[in-house]
Coordinates of C-alpha atoms in Angstrom, one line a residue:
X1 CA 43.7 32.4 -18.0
X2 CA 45.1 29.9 -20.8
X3 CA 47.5 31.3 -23.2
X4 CA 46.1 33.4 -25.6
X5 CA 46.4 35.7 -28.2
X6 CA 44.0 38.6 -28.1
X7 CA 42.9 41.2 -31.2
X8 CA 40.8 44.1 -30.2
X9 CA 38.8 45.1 -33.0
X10 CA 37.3 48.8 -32.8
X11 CA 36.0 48.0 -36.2
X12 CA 38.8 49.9 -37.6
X13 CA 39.3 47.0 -40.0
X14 CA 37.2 45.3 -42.7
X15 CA 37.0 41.4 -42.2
X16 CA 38.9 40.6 -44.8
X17 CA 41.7 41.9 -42.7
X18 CA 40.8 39.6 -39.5
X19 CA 40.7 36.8 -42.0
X20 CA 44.8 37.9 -42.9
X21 CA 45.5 38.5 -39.2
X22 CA 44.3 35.3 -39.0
X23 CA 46.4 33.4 -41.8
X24 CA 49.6 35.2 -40.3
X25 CA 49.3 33.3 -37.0
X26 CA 48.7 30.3 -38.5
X27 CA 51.9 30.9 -40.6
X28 CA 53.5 31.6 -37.5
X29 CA 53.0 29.1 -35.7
X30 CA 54.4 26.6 -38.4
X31 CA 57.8 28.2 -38.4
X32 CA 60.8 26.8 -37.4
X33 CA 63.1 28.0 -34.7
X34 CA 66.4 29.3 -36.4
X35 CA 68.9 26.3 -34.7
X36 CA 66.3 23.8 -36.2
X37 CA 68.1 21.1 -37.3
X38 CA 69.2 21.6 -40.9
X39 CA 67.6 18.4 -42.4
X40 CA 64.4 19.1 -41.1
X41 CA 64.6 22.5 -42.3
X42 CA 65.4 21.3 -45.8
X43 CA 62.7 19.0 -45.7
X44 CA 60.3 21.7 -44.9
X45 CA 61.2 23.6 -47.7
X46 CA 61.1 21.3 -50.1
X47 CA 57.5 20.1 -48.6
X48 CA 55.5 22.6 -46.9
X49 CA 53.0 19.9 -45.5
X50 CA 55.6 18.2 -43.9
X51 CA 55.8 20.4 -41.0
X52 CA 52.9 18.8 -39.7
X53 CA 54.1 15.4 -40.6
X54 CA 56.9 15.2 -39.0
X55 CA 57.7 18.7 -36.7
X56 CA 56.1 18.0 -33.4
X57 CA 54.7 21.4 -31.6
X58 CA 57.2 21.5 -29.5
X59 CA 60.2 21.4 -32.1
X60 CA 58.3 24.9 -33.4
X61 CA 59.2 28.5 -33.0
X62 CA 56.4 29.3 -31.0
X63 CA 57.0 26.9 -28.3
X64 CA 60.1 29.0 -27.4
X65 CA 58.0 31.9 -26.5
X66 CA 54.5 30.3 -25.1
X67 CA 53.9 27.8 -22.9
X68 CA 52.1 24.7 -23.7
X69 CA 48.5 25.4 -24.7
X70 CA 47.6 22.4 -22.9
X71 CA 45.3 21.2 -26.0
X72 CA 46.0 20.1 -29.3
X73 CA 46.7 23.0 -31.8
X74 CA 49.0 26.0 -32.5
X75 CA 48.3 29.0 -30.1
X76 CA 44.6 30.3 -29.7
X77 CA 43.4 33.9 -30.9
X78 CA 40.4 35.8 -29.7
X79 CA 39.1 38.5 -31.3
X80 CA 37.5 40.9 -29.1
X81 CA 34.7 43.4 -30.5
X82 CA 34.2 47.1 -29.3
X83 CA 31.7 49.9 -30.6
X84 CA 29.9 47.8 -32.6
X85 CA 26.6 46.2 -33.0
X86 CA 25.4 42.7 -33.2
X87 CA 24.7 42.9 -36.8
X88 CA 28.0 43.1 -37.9
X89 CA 29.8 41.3 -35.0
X90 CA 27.8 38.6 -37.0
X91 CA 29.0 39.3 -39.9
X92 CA 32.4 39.7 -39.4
X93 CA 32.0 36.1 -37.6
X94 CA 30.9 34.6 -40.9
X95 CA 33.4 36.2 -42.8
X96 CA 36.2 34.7 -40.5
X97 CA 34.5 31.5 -40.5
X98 CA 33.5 30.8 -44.6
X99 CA 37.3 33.0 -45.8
X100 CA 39.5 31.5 -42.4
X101 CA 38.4 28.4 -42.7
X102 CA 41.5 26.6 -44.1
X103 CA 43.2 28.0 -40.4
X104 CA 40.6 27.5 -37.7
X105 CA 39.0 24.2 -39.2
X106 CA 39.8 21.2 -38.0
X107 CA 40.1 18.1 -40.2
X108 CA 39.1 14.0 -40.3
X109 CA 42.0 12.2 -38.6
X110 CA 43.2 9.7 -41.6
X111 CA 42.2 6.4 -40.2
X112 CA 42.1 2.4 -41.5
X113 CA 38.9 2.5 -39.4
X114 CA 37.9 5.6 -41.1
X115 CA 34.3 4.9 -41.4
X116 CA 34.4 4.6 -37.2
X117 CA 36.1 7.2 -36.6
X118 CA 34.0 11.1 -36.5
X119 CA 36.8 12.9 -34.3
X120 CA 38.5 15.5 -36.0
X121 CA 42.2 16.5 -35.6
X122 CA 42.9 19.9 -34.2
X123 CA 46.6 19.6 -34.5
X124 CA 47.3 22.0 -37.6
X125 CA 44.9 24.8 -36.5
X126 CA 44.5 28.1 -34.9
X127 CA 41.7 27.9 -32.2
X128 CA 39.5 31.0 -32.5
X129 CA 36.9 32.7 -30.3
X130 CA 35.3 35.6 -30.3
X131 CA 33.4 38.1 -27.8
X132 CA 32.1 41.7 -27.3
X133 CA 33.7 44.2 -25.2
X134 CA 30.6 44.9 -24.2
X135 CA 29.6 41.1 -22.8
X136 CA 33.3 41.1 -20.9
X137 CA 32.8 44.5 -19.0
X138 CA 29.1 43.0 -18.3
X139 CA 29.9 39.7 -17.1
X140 CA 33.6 38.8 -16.7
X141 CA 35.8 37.0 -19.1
X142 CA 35.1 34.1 -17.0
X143 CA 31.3 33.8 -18.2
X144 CA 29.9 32.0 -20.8
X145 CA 30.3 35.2 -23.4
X146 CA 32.8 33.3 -25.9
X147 CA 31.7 31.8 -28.6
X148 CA 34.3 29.3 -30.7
X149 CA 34.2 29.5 -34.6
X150 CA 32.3 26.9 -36.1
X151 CA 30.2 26.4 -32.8
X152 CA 26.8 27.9 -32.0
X153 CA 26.4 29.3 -29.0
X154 CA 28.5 31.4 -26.6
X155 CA 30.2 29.2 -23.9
X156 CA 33.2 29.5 -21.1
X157 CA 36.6 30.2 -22.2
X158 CA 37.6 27.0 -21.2
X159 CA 34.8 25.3 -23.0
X160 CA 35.3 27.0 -26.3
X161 CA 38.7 26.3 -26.3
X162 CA 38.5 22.7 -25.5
X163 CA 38.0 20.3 -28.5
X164 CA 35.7 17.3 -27.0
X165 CA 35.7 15.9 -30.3
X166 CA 39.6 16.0 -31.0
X167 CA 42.0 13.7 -29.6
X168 CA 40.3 12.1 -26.7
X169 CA 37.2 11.1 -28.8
X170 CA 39.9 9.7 -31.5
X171 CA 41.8 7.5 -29.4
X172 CA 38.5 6.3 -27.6
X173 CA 36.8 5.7 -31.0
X174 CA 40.2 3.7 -33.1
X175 CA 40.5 1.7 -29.4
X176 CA 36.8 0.5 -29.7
X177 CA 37.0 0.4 -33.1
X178 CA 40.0 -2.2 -33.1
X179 CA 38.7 -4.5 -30.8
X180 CA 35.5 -4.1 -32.7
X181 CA 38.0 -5.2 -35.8
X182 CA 39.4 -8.2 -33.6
X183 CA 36.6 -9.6 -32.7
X184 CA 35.0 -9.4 -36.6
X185 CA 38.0 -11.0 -38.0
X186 CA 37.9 -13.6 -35.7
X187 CA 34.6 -14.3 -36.0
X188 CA 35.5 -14.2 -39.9
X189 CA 38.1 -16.7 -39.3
X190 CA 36.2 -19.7 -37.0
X191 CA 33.6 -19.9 -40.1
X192 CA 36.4 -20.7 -42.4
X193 CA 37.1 -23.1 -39.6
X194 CA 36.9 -27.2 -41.7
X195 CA 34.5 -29.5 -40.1
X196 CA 35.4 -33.1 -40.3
X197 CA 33.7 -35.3 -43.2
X198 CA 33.6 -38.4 -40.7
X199 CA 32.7 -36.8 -37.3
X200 CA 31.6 -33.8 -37.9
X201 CA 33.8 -31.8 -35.4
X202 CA 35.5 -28.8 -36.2
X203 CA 39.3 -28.9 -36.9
X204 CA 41.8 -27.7 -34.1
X205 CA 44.4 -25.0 -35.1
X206 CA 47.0 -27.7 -35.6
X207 CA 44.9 -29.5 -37.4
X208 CA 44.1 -26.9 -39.9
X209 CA 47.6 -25.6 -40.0
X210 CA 48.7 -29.4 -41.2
X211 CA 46.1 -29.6 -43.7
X212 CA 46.6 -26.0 -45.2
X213 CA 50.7 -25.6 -45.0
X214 CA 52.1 -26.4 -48.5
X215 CA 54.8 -27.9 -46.3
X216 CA 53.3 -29.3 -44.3
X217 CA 49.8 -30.7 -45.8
X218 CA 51.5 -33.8 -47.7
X219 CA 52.1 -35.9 -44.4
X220 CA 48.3 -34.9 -43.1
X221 CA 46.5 -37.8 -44.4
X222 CA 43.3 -37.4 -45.1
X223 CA 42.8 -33.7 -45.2
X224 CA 38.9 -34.4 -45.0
X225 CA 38.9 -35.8 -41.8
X226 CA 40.0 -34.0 -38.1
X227 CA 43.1 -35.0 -36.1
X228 CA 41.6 -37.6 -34.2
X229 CA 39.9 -39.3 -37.0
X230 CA 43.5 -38.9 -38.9
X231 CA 45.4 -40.2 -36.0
X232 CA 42.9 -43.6 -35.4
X233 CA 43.4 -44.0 -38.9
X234 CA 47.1 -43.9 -38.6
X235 CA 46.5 -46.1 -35.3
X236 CA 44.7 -48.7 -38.1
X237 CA 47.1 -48.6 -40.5
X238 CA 49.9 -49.3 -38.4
X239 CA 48.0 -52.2 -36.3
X240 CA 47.7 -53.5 -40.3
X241 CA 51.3 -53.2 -41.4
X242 CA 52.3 -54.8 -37.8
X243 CA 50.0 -57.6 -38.2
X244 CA 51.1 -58.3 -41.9
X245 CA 55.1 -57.9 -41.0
X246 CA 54.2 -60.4 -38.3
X247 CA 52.6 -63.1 -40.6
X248 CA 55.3 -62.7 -43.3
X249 CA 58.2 -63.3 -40.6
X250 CA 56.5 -66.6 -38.9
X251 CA 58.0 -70.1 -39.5
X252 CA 56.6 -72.5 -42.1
X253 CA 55.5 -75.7 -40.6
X254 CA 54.1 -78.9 -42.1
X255 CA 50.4 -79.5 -42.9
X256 CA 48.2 -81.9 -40.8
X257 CA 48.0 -84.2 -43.3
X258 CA 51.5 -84.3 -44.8
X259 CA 54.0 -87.2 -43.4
X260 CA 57.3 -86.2 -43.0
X261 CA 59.6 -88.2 -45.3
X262 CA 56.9 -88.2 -48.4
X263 CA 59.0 -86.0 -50.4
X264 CA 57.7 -82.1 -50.8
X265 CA 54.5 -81.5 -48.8
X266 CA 52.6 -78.8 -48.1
X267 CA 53.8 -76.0 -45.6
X268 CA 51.7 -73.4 -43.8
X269 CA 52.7 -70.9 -41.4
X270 CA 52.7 -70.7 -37.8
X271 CA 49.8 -69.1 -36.8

């Protein structure tokens, strides 16, 4: 048997009463032990919602007199029915359900891949489930005679109580959903990707880094053209300026026709 809070309801109480019950467990199981430590304490006070911000379940007053729950969530409450009939067991269930919601509902986990993401998060509310007397003395309490609020259906008390579509589902969903992310941005990125104007093949990271960096892109060259059209370029350019430096530093020497002796001839350069 998990841990469990149990109301037996004779029908001794209107629903509006459950609904109460129900808001003072929830209350309770925000609370603070009384050694909390004092800035978290003054934190709560001065914001209420930031006991589920930033006190973990385990910080909590009720964690000093239950065990884990083993799910996410404050402790679980079941309200049991007894010498009543279906008609207003169902209504009393649709009280709790539209009035309690704000304590049993779970809500959307805030998300960057919100759109992806359809698990909810369980850790701010009071589980509920709800039965017959009449159902537990005819089957057992380990039969499917529970049934969870805001489910249809009755199912096992450990079904009910689990929440397939809490935090499992969330951390499966925002995993896929990142790669998912990855692999779009990435695919975003190659097709910004420059293709060189002389060759036609794409640039390589360096490449696009040298041409793009403002500190980089004014020793790039030609920012048209890919590293290997840029670096034969270079190897052009140089081969020029050595070929050029070469001619200016040969020796002049005489032209064919020119007699030495004959005054200023003609020179020309050693080839």
């Amino acid at each position: 048997m998990p841990v469990l809070l149990l109301e037996i309801d004779r029908r001794t109480e209107d629903a509006h009463d459950l609904v109460a019950k129900l808001r003072r467990y929830w209350e309770w199981g925000r609370l603070l032990p009384k050694d909390a430590d004092k800035r978290t304490v003054d934190l709560v006070r001065s914001r209420p919602d930031a006991v589920d911000q930033v006190v973990d379940h385990e910080k909590r007053l009720w964690r000093r007199v239950y065990p884990p729950t083993g799910r996410e969530g404050l402790v679980p409450v079941a309200f049991v029915f007894a010498d009543t009939t279906e008609a207003k067991v169902a209504n009393t269930i649709a009280v709790l359900e539209e009035a309690g919601r704000r304590y049993w509902a779970p809500r959307r986990y805030q998300s960057l891949n919100s759109e992806a993401i359809t698990a909810k998060d369980y850790s701010r509310v009071v589980r509920v489930v709800v039965t017959t007397l009449e159902q537990l003395l005819e089957h057992g309490a380990g039969a499917a005679v529970w049934r969870r609020l805001g489910r249809m259906g009755d199912q096992t008390l450990t079904a009910a109580l689990n929440n397939p579509d809490g935090d499992d589902l969330y951390r499966d969903q925002e995993a896929r959903a990142n790669t998912e992310g990855q692999r779009r941005r990435a695919a975003e990125w190659e097709a910004q990707r420059p293709v060189c104007k002389r060759c036609g093949q794409k640039f390589t990271d360096q490449r696009w880094e040298e041409t793009t960096a403002h500190r980089r892109a004014w020793g790039a060259g030609d920012v048209s053209v890919c590293g290997a059209c840029q670096a034969a370029d270079v190897a052009r350019e140089e081969a020029a300026a050595e070929a050029a430096r070469l001619q200016a530093t040969a020796p002049l020497e005489l032209e064919d026709d020119q007699e030495p002796g004959r005054g200023r001839g003609w020179f020309r350069r050693r080839p």
